[in-house]
Amino acid sequence: MTTIYWFSGTGNSLALARDIARHLGGDVPLVPIASLGTRPVTVEGAFGVVCPVYFYGLPLVVREFLGRMRSEGSPYAFAALTAGGFAGRAPVQARALLRRAGKDPDAVYVVTTPGNYIAMYDVRGAEARQRAIAGAHEAAERIAAGVKGGATAFVHASPAARAMNAVFYATFGREFSITCRRRDRRFFATEACTHCGACSRVCPVGNIDLVDGRPRWRGHCEQCFACIHWCPEAAIQIRRTATAKRSRYHHPGVSLDDIGSQRRRPE
Ligand SMILES: Cc1cc2nc3c(=O)[nH]c(=O)nc-3n(C[C@H](O)[C@H](O)[C@H](O)COP(=O)(O)O)c2cc1C
Ligand code: SF4
Ligand code: SF4
């Protein structure tokens, strides 16, 4: 049995995790990383980690999860990282964190998906999105075949590419790691807000309170952009960016409740 641990804001990683599970067949538990809170986790069976790339590294919630996890005799492990275009140091970071957790991974994949970082660029057109989604479906089949066959697979990077990845990570990734949780200070809801509460329901880490029906961010943000993309009125913007002019995106096969279901429930 292979367990898949996942984290996702706009559904690309969840759709990939589900696809891999479907191709694997049988019993494949899909465990939302955010639902585990700060509990230590011991894994004995085969497992995979599926999550997005944030600023050329892994999301903080995933790094922290891997820091608490212990693999004891797992026969196989893989990571599958979804990225809009350039994964940078994320594959190396995933491998290092898994090693530290006790399992040198057998495979680390980067899967190109529609990019959702609308603080910097607009969502790509429908055709390009469809192409990326179709490519991710094919990747899921390959990844599942690799798990079944015990394949080894890593992202090859030339020495020059490795050096560039390290520079990008040192320049942008580190700063992101330090500021991530408080970056929600720049989020705000415009007058288009209808007080529907969807942003609060979708947040995977419970970082949004509703005050008089409007979102108030609490300062422990993962920067997954779920609130921004799932707001039905596109009312959530980021100060000093062009988000007001940009489109919203979520994977067509994933629902708001799927994303909200990651959240840890009170015990
Ligand atoms: C805060 C943030 C940072 C991102 N950084 C990168 C990046 O460094 N490289 C990249 O290729 N894509 C980057 N992206 C795009 C996402 O990795 C990509 O859209 C991913 O598939 C989203 O996964 P999800 O739908 O499961 O949330 C970033 C997205 C966000 C929200
Ligand atoms: S999802 Fe959008 S419209 Fe609904 S409460 Fe949040 S900001 Fe307002
Ligand atoms: S506040 Fe928004 S961006 Fe931050 S973790 Fe929650 S849904 Fe994601």
mmCIF file with all atom_site columns, N, CA and C in Angstrom, residues 46-104:
data_model
loop_
_atom_site.group_PDB
_atom_site.id
_atom_site.type_symbol
_atom_site.label_atom_id
_atom_site.label_alt_id
_atom_site.label_comp_id
_atom_site.label_asym_id
_atom_site.label_entity_id
_atom_site.label_seq_id
_atom_site.pdbx_PDB_ins_code
_atom_site.Cartn_x
_atom_site.Cartn_y
_atom_site.Cartn_z
_atom_site.occupancy
_atom_site.B_iso_or_equiv
_atom_site.pdbx_formal_charge
_atom_site.auth_seq_id
_atom_site.auth_comp_id
_atom_site.auth_asym_id
_atom_site.auth_atom_id
_atom_site.pdbx_PDB_model_num
ATOM 1   N N  . ALA A 1 46  ? 5.320  2.242  1.713   1.00 0.00 ? 46  ALA A N  1
ATOM 2   C CA . ALA A 1 46  ? 5.698  3.121  0.605   1.00 0.00 ? 46  ALA A CA 1
ATOM 3   C C  . ALA A 1 46  ? 4.880  4.414  0.707   1.00 0.00 ? 46  ALA A C  1
ATOM 4   N N  . PHE A 1 47  ? 5.479  5.526  0.282   1.00 0.00 ? 47  PHE A N  1
ATOM 5   C CA . PHE A 1 47  ? 4.731  6.783  0.364   1.00 0.00 ? 47  PHE A CA 1
ATOM 6   C C  . PHE A 1 47  ? 5.209  7.788  -0.687  1.00 0.00 ? 47  PHE A C  1
ATOM 7   N N  . GLY A 1 48  ? 4.351  8.775  -0.907  1.00 0.00 ? 48  GLY A N  1
ATOM 8   C CA . GLY A 1 48  ? 4.700  9.869  -1.806  1.00 0.00 ? 48  GLY A CA 1
ATOM 9   C C  . GLY A 1 48  ? 4.269  11.187 -1.203  1.00 0.00 ? 48  GLY A C  1
ATOM 10  N N  . VAL A 1 49  ? 4.910  12.262 -1.633  1.00 0.00 ? 49  VAL A N  1
ATOM 11  C CA . VAL A 1 49  ? 4.544  13.615 -1.198  1.00 0.00 ? 49  VAL A CA 1
ATOM 12  C C  . VAL A 1 49  ? 4.239  14.411 -2.463  1.00 0.00 ? 49  VAL A C  1
ATOM 13  N N  . VAL A 1 50  ? 3.052  14.999 -2.518  1.00 0.00 ? 50  VAL A N  1
ATOM 14  C CA . VAL A 1 50  ? 2.661  15.769 -3.706  1.00 0.00 ? 50  VAL A CA 1
ATOM 15  C C  . VAL A 1 50  ? 2.281  17.182 -3.263  1.00 0.00 ? 50  VAL A C  1
ATOM 16  N N  . CYS A 1 51  ? 2.952  18.173 -3.816  1.00 0.00 ? 51  CYS A N  1
ATOM 17  C CA . CYS A 1 51  ? 2.704  19.558 -3.378  1.00 0.00 ? 51  CYS A CA 1
ATOM 18  C C  . CYS A 1 51  ? 3.218  20.537 -4.433  1.00 0.00 ? 51  CYS A C  1
ATOM 19  N N  . PRO A 1 52  ? 2.847  21.813 -4.307  1.00 0.00 ? 52  PRO A N  1
ATOM 20  C CA . PRO A 1 52  ? 3.352  22.804 -5.263  1.00 0.00 ? 52  PRO A CA 1
ATOM 21  C C  . PRO A 1 52  ? 4.758  23.283 -4.925  1.00 0.00 ? 52  PRO A C  1
ATOM 22  N N  . VAL A 1 53  ? 5.353  23.957 -5.879  1.00 0.00 ? 53  VAL A N  1
ATOM 23  C CA . VAL A 1 53  ? 6.617  24.680 -5.659  1.00 0.00 ? 53  VAL A CA 1
ATOM 24  C C  . VAL A 1 53  ? 6.258  26.115 -5.308  1.00 0.00 ? 53  VAL A C  1
ATOM 25  N N  . TYR A 1 54  ? 6.852  26.648 -4.233  1.00 0.00 ? 54  TYR A N  1
ATOM 26  C CA . TYR A 1 54  ? 6.693  28.058 -3.888  1.00 0.00 ? 54  TYR A CA 1
ATOM 27  C C  . TYR A 1 54  ? 8.076  28.705 -3.839  1.00 0.00 ? 54  TYR A C  1
ATOM 28  N N  . PHE A 1 55  ? 8.282  29.691 -4.649  1.00 0.00 ? 55  PHE A N  1
ATOM 29  C CA . PHE A 1 55  ? 9.559  30.414 -4.661  1.00 0.00 ? 55  PHE A CA 1
ATOM 30  C C  . PHE A 1 55  ? 10.751 29.466 -4.694  1.00 0.00 ? 55  PHE A C  1
ATOM 31  N N  . TYR A 1 56  ? 10.702 28.544 -5.653  1.00 0.00 ? 56  TYR A N  1
ATOM 32  C CA . TYR A 1 56  ? 11.840 27.659 -5.954  1.00 0.00 ? 56  TYR A CA 1
ATOM 33  C C  . TYR A 1 56  ? 12.148 26.673 -4.836  1.00 0.00 ? 56  TYR A C  1
ATOM 34  N N  . GLY A 1 57  ? 11.235 26.558 -3.889  1.00 0.00 ? 57  GLY A N  1
ATOM 35  C CA . GLY A 1 57  ? 11.384 25.587 -2.796  1.00 0.00 ? 57  GLY A CA 1
ATOM 36  C C  . GLY A 1 57  ? 10.027 24.963 -2.505  1.00 0.00 ? 57  GLY A C  1
ATOM 37  N N  . LEU A 1 58  ? 9.919  24.280 -1.377  1.00 0.00 ? 58  LEU A N  1
ATOM 38  C CA . LEU A 1 58  ? 8.653  23.658 -0.984  1.00 0.00 ? 58  LEU A CA 1
ATOM 39  C C  . LEU A 1 58  ? 7.856  24.611 -0.098  1.00 0.00 ? 58  LEU A C  1
ATOM 40  N N  . PRO A 1 59  ? 6.524  24.463 -0.054  1.00 0.00 ? 59  PRO A N  1
ATOM 41  C CA . PRO A 1 59  ? 5.726  25.255 0.905   1.00 0.00 ? 59  PRO A CA 1
ATOM 42  C C  . PRO A 1 59  ? 6.215  24.996 2.329   1.00 0.00 ? 59  PRO A C  1
ATOM 43  N N  . LEU A 1 60  ? 6.141  26.023 3.172   1.00 0.00 ? 60  LEU A N  1
ATOM 44  C CA . LEU A 1 60  ? 6.636  25.867 4.551   1.00 0.00 ? 60  LEU A CA 1
ATOM 45  C C  . LEU A 1 60  ? 5.930  24.727 5.271   1.00 0.00 ? 60  LEU A C  1
ATOM 46  N N  . VAL A 1 61  ? 4.613  24.606 5.079   1.00 0.00 ? 61  VAL A N  1
ATOM 47  C CA . VAL A 1 61  ? 3.850  23.577 5.782   1.00 0.00 ? 61  VAL A CA 1
ATOM 48  C C  . VAL A 1 61  ? 4.371  22.176 5.410   1.00 0.00 ? 61  VAL A C  1
ATOM 49  N N  . VAL A 1 62  ? 4.852  22.036 4.189   1.00 0.00 ? 62  VAL A N  1
ATOM 50  C CA . VAL A 1 62  ? 5.374  20.732 3.745   1.00 0.00 ? 62  VAL A CA 1
ATOM 51  C C  . VAL A 1 62  ? 6.768  20.504 4.322   1.00 0.00 ? 62  VAL A C  1
ATOM 52  N N  . ARG A 1 63  ? 7.563  21.571 4.328   1.00 0.00 ? 63  ARG A N  1
ATOM 53  C CA . ARG A 1 63  ? 8.909  21.434 4.930   1.00 0.00 ? 63  ARG A CA 1
ATOM 54  C C  . ARG A 1 63  ? 8.786  21.041 6.404   1.00 0.00 ? 63  ARG A C  1
ATOM 55  N N  . GLU A 1 64  ? 7.858  21.688 7.093   1.00 0.00 ? 64  GLU A N  1
ATOM 56  C CA . GLU A 1 64  ? 7.709  21.400 8.532   1.00 0.00 ? 64  GLU A CA 1
ATOM 57  C C  . GLU A 1 64  ? 7.207  19.977 8.742   1.00 0.00 ? 64  GLU A C  1
ATOM 58  N N  . PHE A 1 65  ? 6.288  19.548 7.880   1.00 0.00 ? 65  PHE A N  1
ATOM 59  C CA . PHE A 1 65  ? 5.788  18.168 7.958   1.00 0.00 ? 65  PHE A CA 1
ATOM 60  C C  . PHE A 1 65  ? 6.948  17.185 7.773   1.00 0.00 ? 65  PHE A C  1
ATOM 61  N N  . LEU A 1 66  ? 7.783  17.417 6.758   1.00 0.00 ? 66  LEU A N  1
ATOM 62  C CA . LEU A 1 66  ? 8.901  16.492 6.520   1.00 0.00 ? 66  LEU A CA 1
ATOM 63  C C  . LEU A 1 66  ? 9.897  16.527 7.669   1.00 0.00 ? 66  LEU A C  1
ATOM 64  N N  . GLY A 1 67  ? 9.989  17.677 8.314   1.00 0.00 ? 67  GLY A N  1
ATOM 65  C CA . GLY A 1 67  ? 10.871 17.793 9.485   1.00 0.00 ? 67  GLY A CA 1
ATOM 66  C C  . GLY A 1 67  ? 10.374 16.968 10.672  1.00 0.00 ? 67  GLY A C  1
ATOM 67  N N  . ARG A 1 68  ? 9.075  16.716 10.729  1.00 0.00 ? 68  ARG A N  1
ATOM 68  C CA . ARG A 1 68  ? 8.506  15.939 11.848  1.00 0.00 ? 68  ARG A CA 1
ATOM 69  C C  . ARG A 1 68  ? 8.317  14.470 11.512  1.00 0.00 ? 68  ARG A C  1
ATOM 70  N N  . MET A 1 69  ? 8.544  14.147 10.241  1.00 0.00 ? 69  MET A N  1
ATOM 71  C CA . MET A 1 69  ? 8.221  12.796 9.795   1.00 0.00 ? 69  MET A CA 1
ATOM 72  C C  . MET A 1 69  ? 9.411  11.866 9.952   1.00 0.00 ? 69  MET A C  1
ATOM 73  N N  . ARG A 1 70  ? 9.136  10.607 10.230  1.00 0.00 ? 70  ARG A N  1
ATOM 74  C CA . ARG A 1 70  ? 10.184 9.579  10.317  1.00 0.00 ? 70  ARG A CA 1
ATOM 75  C C  . ARG A 1 70  ? 9.776  8.427  9.410   1.00 0.00 ? 70  ARG A C  1
ATOM 76  N N  . SER A 1 71  ? 10.649 8.065  8.515   1.00 0.00 ? 71  SER A N  1
ATOM 77  C CA . SER A 1 71  ? 10.375 6.894  7.683   1.00 0.00 ? 71  SER A CA 1
ATOM 78  C C  . SER A 1 71  ? 11.154 5.730  8.271   1.00 0.00 ? 71  SER A C  1
ATOM 79  N N  . GLU A 1 72  ? 10.445 4.652  8.570   1.00 0.00 ? 72  GLU A N  1
ATOM 80  C CA . GLU A 1 72  ? 11.133 3.483  9.149   1.00 0.00 ? 72  GLU A CA 1
ATOM 81  C C  . GLU A 1 72  ? 10.934 2.290  8.239   1.00 0.00 ? 72  GLU A C  1
ATOM 82  N N  . GLY A 1 73  ? 11.940 2.052  7.421   1.00 0.00 ? 73  GLY A N  1
ATOM 83  C CA . GLY A 1 73  ? 11.914 0.882  6.531   1.00 0.00 ? 73  GLY A CA 1
ATOM 84  C C  . GLY A 1 73  ? 10.977 1.011  5.353   1.00 0.00 ? 73  GLY A C  1
ATOM 85  N N  . SER A 1 74  ? 10.595 2.236  4.968   1.00 0.00 ? 74  SER A N  1
ATOM 86  C CA . SER A 1 74  ? 9.712  2.388  3.793   1.00 0.00 ? 74  SER A CA 1
ATOM 87  C C  . SER A 1 74  ? 10.402 1.808  2.559   1.00 0.00 ? 74  SER A C  1
ATOM 88  N N  . PRO A 1 75  ? 9.706  0.927  1.831   1.00 0.00 ? 75  PRO A N  1
ATOM 89  C CA . PRO A 1 75  ? 10.364 0.306  0.669   1.00 0.00 ? 75  PRO A CA 1
ATOM 90  C C  . PRO A 1 75  ? 10.502 1.252  -0.518  1.00 0.00 ? 75  PRO A C  1
ATOM 91  N N  . TYR A 1 76  ? 9.672  2.300  -0.583  1.00 0.00 ? 76  TYR A N  1
ATOM 92  C CA . TYR A 1 76  ? 9.728  3.199  -1.752  1.00 0.00 ? 76  TYR A CA 1
ATOM 93  C C  . TYR A 1 76  ? 9.190  4.568  -1.343  1.00 0.00 ? 76  TYR A C  1
ATOM 94  N N  . ALA A 1 77  ? 9.814  5.624  -1.859  1.00 0.00 ? 77  ALA A N  1
ATOM 95  C CA . ALA A 1 77  ? 9.288  6.977  -1.601  1.00 0.00 ? 77  ALA A CA 1
ATOM 96  C C  . ALA A 1 77  ? 9.522  7.847  -2.821  1.00 0.00 ? 77  ALA A C  1
ATOM 97  N N  . PHE A 1 78  ? 8.543  8.701  -3.097  1.00 0.00 ? 78  PHE A N  1
ATOM 98  C CA . PHE A 1 78  ? 8.710  9.663  -4.199  1.00 0.00 ? 78  PHE A CA 1
ATOM 99  C C  . PHE A 1 78  ? 8.146  11.015 -3.782  1.00 0.00 ? 78  PHE A C  1
ATOM 100 N N  . ALA A 1 79  ? 8.593  12.046 -4.475  1.00 0.00 ? 79  ALA A N  1
ATOM 101 C CA . ALA A 1 79  ? 7.963  13.374 -4.350  1.00 0.00 ? 79  ALA A CA 1
ATOM 102 C C  . ALA A 1 79  ? 7.561  13.804 -5.745  1.00 0.00 ? 79  ALA A C  1
ATOM 103 N N  . ALA A 1 80  ? 6.377  14.385 -5.879  1.00 0.00 ? 80  ALA A N  1
ATOM 104 C CA . ALA A 1 80  ? 5.929  14.942 -7.161  1.00 0.00 ? 80  ALA A CA 1
ATOM 105 C C  . ALA A 1 80  ? 5.537  16.385 -6.906  1.00 0.00 ? 80  ALA A C  1
ATOM 106 N N  . LEU A 1 81  ? 6.276  17.313 -7.544  1.00 0.00 ? 81  LEU A N  1
ATOM 107 C CA . LEU A 1 81  ? 6.122  18.738 -7.264  1.00 0.00 ? 81  LEU A CA 1
ATOM 108 C C  . LEU A 1 81  ? 5.474  19.414 -8.459  1.00 0.00 ? 81  LEU A C  1
ATOM 109 N N  . THR A 1 82  ? 4.359  20.098 -8.240  1.00 0.00 ? 82  THR A N  1
ATOM 110 C CA . THR A 1 82  ? 3.721  20.805 -9.349  1.00 0.00 ? 82  THR A CA 1
ATOM 111 C C  . THR A 1 82  ? 4.285  22.224 -9.408  1.00 0.00 ? 82  THR A C  1
ATOM 112 N N  . ALA A 1 83  ? 4.519  22.690 -10.634 1.00 0.00 ? 83  ALA A N  1
ATOM 113 C CA . ALA A 1 83  ? 5.153  24.002 -10.806 1.00 0.00 ? 83  ALA A CA 1
ATOM 114 C C  . ALA A 1 83  ? 4.630  24.666 -12.055 1.00 0.00 ? 83  ALA A C  1
ATOM 115 N N  . GLY A 1 84  ? 4.512  26.006 -11.985 1.00 0.00 ? 84  GLY A N  1
ATOM 116 C CA . GLY A 1 84  ? 4.041  26.752 -13.144 1.00 0.00 ? 84  GLY A CA 1
ATOM 117 C C  . GLY A 1 84  ? 5.082  26.814 -14.243 1.00 0.00 ? 84  GLY A C  1
ATOM 118 N N  . GLY A 1 85  ? 6.352  26.712 -13.896 1.00 0.00 ? 85  GLY A N  1
ATOM 119 C CA . GLY A 1 85  ? 7.348  26.850 -14.955 1.00 0.00 ? 85  GLY A CA 1
ATOM 120 C C  . GLY A 1 85  ? 8.760  26.526 -14.530 1.00 0.00 ? 85  GLY A C  1
ATOM 121 N N  . PHE A 1 86  ? 9.157  26.969 -13.346 1.00 0.00 ? 86  PHE A N  1
ATOM 122 C CA . PHE A 1 86  ? 10.568 26.828 -12.972 1.00 0.00 ? 86  PHE A CA 1
ATOM 123 C C  . PHE A 1 86  ? 10.655 26.402 -11.507 1.00 0.00 ? 86  PHE A C  1
ATOM 124 N N  . ALA A 1 87  ? 11.042 25.154 -11.290 1.00 0.00 ? 87  ALA A N  1
ATOM 125 C CA . ALA A 1 87  ? 10.998 24.586 -9.932  1.00 0.00 ? 87  ALA A CA 1
ATOM 126 C C  . ALA A 1 87  ? 12.237 24.926 -9.109  1.00 0.00 ? 87  ALA A C  1
ATOM 127 N N  . GLY A 1 88  ? 13.287 25.423 -9.773  1.00 0.00 ? 88  GLY A N  1
ATOM 128 C CA . GLY A 1 88  ? 14.479 25.860 -9.036  1.00 0.00 ? 88  GLY A CA 1
ATOM 129 C C  . GLY A 1 88  ? 15.052 24.782 -8.148  1.00 0.00 ? 88  GLY A C  1
ATOM 130 N N  . ARG A 1 89  ? 15.212 25.105 -6.888  1.00 0.00 ? 89  ARG A N  1
ATOM 131 C CA . ARG A 1 89  ? 15.882 24.205 -5.952  1.00 0.00 ? 89  ARG A CA 1
ATOM 132 C C  . ARG A 1 89  ? 14.920 23.214 -5.282  1.00 0.00 ? 89  ARG A C  1
ATOM 133 N N  . ALA A 1 90  ? 13.617 23.315 -5.609  1.00 0.00 ? 90  ALA A N  1
ATOM 134 C CA . ALA A 1 90  ? 12.627 22.500 -4.889  1.00 0.00 ? 90  ALA A CA 1
ATOM 135 C C  . ALA A 1 90  ? 12.920 20.993 -4.930  1.00 0.00 ? 90  ALA A C  1
ATOM 136 N N  . PRO A 1 91  ? 13.317 20.416 -6.090  1.00 0.00 ? 91  PRO A N  1
ATOM 137 C CA . PRO A 1 91  ? 13.582 18.968 -6.097  1.00 0.00 ? 91  PRO A CA 1
ATOM 138 C C  . PRO A 1 91  ? 14.731 18.582 -5.166  1.00 0.00 ? 91  PRO A C  1
ATOM 139 N N  . VAL A 1 92  ? 15.769 19.428 -5.138  1.00 0.00 ? 92  VAL A N  1
ATOM 140 C CA . VAL A 1 92  ? 16.921 19.153 -4.264  1.00 0.00 ? 92  VAL A CA 1
ATOM 141 C C  . VAL A 1 92  ? 16.487 19.253 -2.802  1.00 0.00 ? 92  VAL A C  1
ATOM 142 N N  . GLN A 1 93  ? 15.672 20.267 -2.521  1.00 0.00 ? 93  GLN A N  1
ATOM 143 C CA . GLN A 1 93  ? 15.194 20.449 -1.143  1.00 0.00 ? 93  GLN A CA 1
ATOM 144 C C  . GLN A 1 93  ? 14.330 19.253 -0.711  1.00 0.00 ? 93  GLN A C  1
ATOM 145 N N  . ALA A 1 94  ? 13.456 18.798 -1.613  1.00 0.00 ? 94  ALA A N  1
ATOM 146 C CA . ALA A 1 94  ? 12.591 17.653 -1.279  1.00 0.00 ? 94  ALA A CA 1
ATOM 147 C C  . ALA A 1 94  ? 13.445 16.429 -0.959  1.00 0.00 ? 94  ALA A C  1
ATOM 148 N N  . ARG A 1 95  ? 14.455 16.208 -1.785  1.00 0.00 ? 95  ARG A N  1
ATOM 149 C CA . ARG A 1 95  ? 15.317 15.031 -1.577  1.00 0.00 ? 95  ARG A CA 1
ATOM 150 C C  . ARG A 1 95  ? 16.049 15.128 -0.241  1.00 0.00 ? 95  ARG A C  1
ATOM 151 N N  . ALA A 1 96  ? 16.579 16.322 0.038   1.00 0.00 ? 96  ALA A N  1
ATOM 152 C CA . ALA A 1 96  ? 17.338 16.496 1.287   1.00 0.00 ? 96  ALA A CA 1
ATOM 153 C C  . ALA A 1 96  ? 16.433 16.295 2.503   1.00 0.00 ? 96  ALA A C  1
ATOM 154 N N  . LEU A 1 97  ? 15.213 16.838 2.447   1.00 0.00 ? 97  LEU A N  1
ATOM 155 C CA . LEU A 1 97  ? 14.314 16.718 3.609   1.00 0.00 ? 97  LEU A CA 1
ATOM 156 C C  . LEU A 1 97  ? 13.863 15.267 3.807   1.00 0.00 ? 97  LEU A C  1
ATOM 157 N N  . LEU A 1 98  ? 13.642 14.562 2.695   1.00 0.00 ? 98  LEU A N  1
ATOM 158 C CA . LEU A 1 98  ? 13.242 13.150 2.818   1.00 0.00 ? 98  LEU A CA 1
ATOM 159 C C  . LEU A 1 98  ? 14.392 12.313 3.374   1.00 0.00 ? 98  LEU A C  1
ATOM 160 N N  . ARG A 1 99  ? 15.595 12.618 2.913   1.00 0.00 ? 99  ARG A N  1
ATOM 161 C CA . ARG A 1 99  ? 16.765 11.908 3.466   1.00 0.00 ? 99  ARG A CA 1
ATOM 162 C C  . ARG A 1 99  ? 16.839 12.101 4.976   1.00 0.00 ? 99  ARG A C  1
ATOM 163 N N  . ARG A 1 100 ? 16.654 13.360 5.381   1.00 0.00 ? 100 ARG A N  1
ATOM 164 C CA . ARG A 1 100 ? 16.729 13.673 6.810   1.00 0.00 ? 100 ARG A CA 1
ATOM 165 C C  . ARG A 1 100 ? 15.636 12.943 7.582   1.00 0.00 ? 100 ARG A C  1
ATOM 166 N N  . ALA A 1 101 ? 14.508 12.695 6.912   1.00 0.00 ? 101 ALA A N  1
ATOM 167 C CA . ALA A 1 101 ? 13.396 11.975 7.559   1.00 0.00 ? 101 ALA A CA 1
ATOM 168 C C  . ALA A 1 101 ? 13.657 10.470 7.579   1.00 0.00 ? 101 ALA A C  1
ATOM 169 N N  . GLY A 1 102 ? 14.773 10.058 7.013   1.00 0.00 ? 102 GLY A N  1
ATOM 170 C CA . GLY A 1 102 ? 15.133 8.634  7.112   1.00 0.00 ? 102 GLY A CA 1
ATOM 171 C C  . GLY A 1 102 ? 14.928 7.848  5.839   1.00 0.00 ? 102 GLY A C  1
ATOM 172 N N  . LYS A 1 103 ? 14.531 8.518  4.749   1.00 0.00 ? 103 LYS A N  1
ATOM 173 C CA . LYS A 1 103 ? 14.323 7.782  3.497   1.00 0.00 ? 103 LYS A CA 1
ATOM 174 C C  . LYS A 1 103 ? 14.877 8.563  2.315   1.00 0.00 ? 103 LYS A C  1
ATOM 175 N N  . ASP A 1 104 ? 15.984 8.071  1.773   1.00 0.00 ? 104 ASP A N  1
ATOM 176 C CA . ASP A 1 104 ? 16.482 8.661  0.536   1.00 0.00 ? 104 ASP A CA 1
ATOM 177 C C  . ASP A 1 104 ? 15.434 8.353  -0.540  1.00 0.00 ? 104 ASP A C  1
#
